Every structure is written in structure tokens, then in C-alpha cells.
Short mmCIF file of C-alpha atoms in Angstrom, two decimals:
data_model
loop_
_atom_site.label_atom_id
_atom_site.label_comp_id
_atom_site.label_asym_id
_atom_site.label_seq_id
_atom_site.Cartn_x
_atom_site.Cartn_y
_atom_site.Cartn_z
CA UNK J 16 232.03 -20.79 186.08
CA UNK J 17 230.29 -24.00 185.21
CA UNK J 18 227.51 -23.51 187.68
CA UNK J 19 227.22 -20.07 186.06
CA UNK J 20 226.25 -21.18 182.29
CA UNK J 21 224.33 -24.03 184.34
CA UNK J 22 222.08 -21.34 186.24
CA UNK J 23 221.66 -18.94 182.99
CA UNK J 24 220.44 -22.53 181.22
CA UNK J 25 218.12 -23.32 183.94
CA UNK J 26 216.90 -19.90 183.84
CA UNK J 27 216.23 -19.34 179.87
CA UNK J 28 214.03 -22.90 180.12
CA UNK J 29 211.64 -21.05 182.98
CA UNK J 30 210.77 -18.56 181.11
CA UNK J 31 209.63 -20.39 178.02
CA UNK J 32 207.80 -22.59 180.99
CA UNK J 33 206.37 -19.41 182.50
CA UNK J 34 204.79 -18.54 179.18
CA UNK J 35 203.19 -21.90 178.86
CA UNK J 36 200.09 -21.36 180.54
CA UNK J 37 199.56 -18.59 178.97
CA UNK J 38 199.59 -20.52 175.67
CA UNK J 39 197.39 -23.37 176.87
CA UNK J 40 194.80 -20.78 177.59
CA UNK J 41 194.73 -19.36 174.11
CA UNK J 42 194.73 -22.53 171.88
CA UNK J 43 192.02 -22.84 174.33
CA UNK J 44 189.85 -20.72 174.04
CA UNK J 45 190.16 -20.37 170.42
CA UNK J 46 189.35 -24.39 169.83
CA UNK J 47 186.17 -23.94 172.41
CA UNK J 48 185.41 -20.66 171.82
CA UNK J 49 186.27 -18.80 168.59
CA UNK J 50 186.37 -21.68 165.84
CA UNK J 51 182.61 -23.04 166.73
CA UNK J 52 181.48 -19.59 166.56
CA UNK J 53 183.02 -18.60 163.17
CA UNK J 54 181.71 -22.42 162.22
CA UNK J 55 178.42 -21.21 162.98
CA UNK J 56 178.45 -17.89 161.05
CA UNK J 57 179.60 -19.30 158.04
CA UNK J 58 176.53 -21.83 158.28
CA UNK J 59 173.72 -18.90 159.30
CA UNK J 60 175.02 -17.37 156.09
CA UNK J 61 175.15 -20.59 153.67
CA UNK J 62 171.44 -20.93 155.45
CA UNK J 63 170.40 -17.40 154.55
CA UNK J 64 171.89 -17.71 150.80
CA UNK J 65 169.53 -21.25 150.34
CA UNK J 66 165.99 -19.60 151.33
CA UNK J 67 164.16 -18.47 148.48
CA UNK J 68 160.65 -17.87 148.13
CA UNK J 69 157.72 -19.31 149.68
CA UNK J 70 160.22 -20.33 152.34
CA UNK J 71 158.58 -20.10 156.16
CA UNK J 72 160.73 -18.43 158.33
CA UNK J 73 161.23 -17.04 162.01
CA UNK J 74 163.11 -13.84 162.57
CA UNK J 75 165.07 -13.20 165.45
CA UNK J 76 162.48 -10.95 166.94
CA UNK J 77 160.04 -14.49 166.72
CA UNK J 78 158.04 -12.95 163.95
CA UNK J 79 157.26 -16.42 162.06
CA UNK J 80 155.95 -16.06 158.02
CA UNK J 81 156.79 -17.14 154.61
CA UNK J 82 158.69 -15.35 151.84
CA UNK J 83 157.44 -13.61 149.17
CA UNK J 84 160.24 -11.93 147.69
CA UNK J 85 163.99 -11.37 147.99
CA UNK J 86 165.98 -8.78 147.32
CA UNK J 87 169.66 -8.23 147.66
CA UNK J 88 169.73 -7.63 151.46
CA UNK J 89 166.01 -7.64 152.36
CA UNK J 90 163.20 -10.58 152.15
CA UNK J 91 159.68 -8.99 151.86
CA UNK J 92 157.56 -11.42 154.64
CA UNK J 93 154.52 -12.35 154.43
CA UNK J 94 153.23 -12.44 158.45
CA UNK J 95 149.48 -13.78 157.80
CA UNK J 96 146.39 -11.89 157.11
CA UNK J 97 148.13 -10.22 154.13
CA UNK J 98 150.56 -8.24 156.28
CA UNK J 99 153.51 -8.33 154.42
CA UNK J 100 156.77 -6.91 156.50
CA UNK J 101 160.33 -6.25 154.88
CA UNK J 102 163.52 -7.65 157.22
CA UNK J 103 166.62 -7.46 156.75
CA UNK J 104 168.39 -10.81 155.84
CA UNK J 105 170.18 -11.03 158.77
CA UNK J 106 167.16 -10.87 161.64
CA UNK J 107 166.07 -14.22 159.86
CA UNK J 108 167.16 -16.67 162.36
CA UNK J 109 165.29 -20.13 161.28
CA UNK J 110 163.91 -21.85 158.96
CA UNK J 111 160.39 -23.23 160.42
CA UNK J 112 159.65 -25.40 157.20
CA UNK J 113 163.11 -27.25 158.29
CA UNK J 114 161.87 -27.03 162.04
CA UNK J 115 158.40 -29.06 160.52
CA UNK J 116 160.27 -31.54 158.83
CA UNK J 117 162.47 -32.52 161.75
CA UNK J 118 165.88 -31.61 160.01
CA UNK J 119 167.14 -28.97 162.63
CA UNK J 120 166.75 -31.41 165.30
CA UNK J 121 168.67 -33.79 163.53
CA UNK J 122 171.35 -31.38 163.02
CA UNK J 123 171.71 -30.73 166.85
#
């Protein structure tokens, strides 16, 4: 009888253990993973709130210019030669008048 409750013990404790792996492997991957990703959202968009006009940009297609305008969702680019192009505010990807200065380099 005592062996018994000793054996269903033994056996409720390995299957918490079983399941700690498992665990491991998700705090994880969310601390490597998930938080520096949603860290680095949350700056792209701080980043694309601060640029205002006359700001030189590059857009994620490489496309580098300056601002001109901004609108709610769009900047209106001006690419050189008085091309002006209209992208969306998320295929900005850098700011080159940061990259000029030396700041993103510091940042990294």
C-alpha cells in the first residue's frame, strides 16, 4: 500500500518534469526571438512618426531621397532631378541624414 501512494507520487512529479523542456523552449524563444522583434517594431514606428519634411530617407526598395510632404499614411519623395515619388510610410526603412551623422552606427 505504501509503495503504491509512493509510485503514484513519483509518477505525478515526471510528468510536470516531462513538460519542462517543453517550457524551457518557449520562454526561449520568446526572450530571443519574439520580444527583440516586437522591440524593434515599436522603434521603426516611433522612427517613422519623428521624420518630417526635408528629412533624407531610404526606402526598403533602396530608393534614397528627401521628403517633401507627409500625409497621413504616405510621404511624397523627392528622388533627385525633380522626380518626386509617393511611398507608403511603411517601405521607409532609414533615415540616411542619421546614417551621415553617424547616429545609427552608434545605436548598433
Amino acid at each position: 500500500m505504501m509503495s503504491t501512494v509512493l509510485l503514484q507520487a513519483a509518477t505525478g512529479g515526471s510528468s510536470i518534469m516531462s513538460f519542462l523542456p517543453m517550457i524551457l523552449i518557449v520562454v526561449v524563444f520568446y526572450f530571443f526571438m519574439i520580444r527583440p522583434q516586437m522591440k524593434k517594431q515599436k522603434d521603426h514606428k516611433k522612427y517613422i512618426e519623428e521624420l518630417g519634411v526635408n528629412s533624407k530617407v531610404v526606402t526598403t526598395a533602396g530608393i534614397h531621397g528627401r521628403i517633401v510632404e507627409v500625409s497621413d499614411t504616405t510621404f511624397l519623395v523627392d528622388v533627385g532631378s525633380g522626380v518626386k515619388m509617393r511611398f507608403d510610410k511603411s517601405a521607409i526603412s532609414l533615415d540616411a541624414s542619421r546614417v551621415a551623422n553617424g547616429e545609427v552606427a552608434k545605436k548598433a
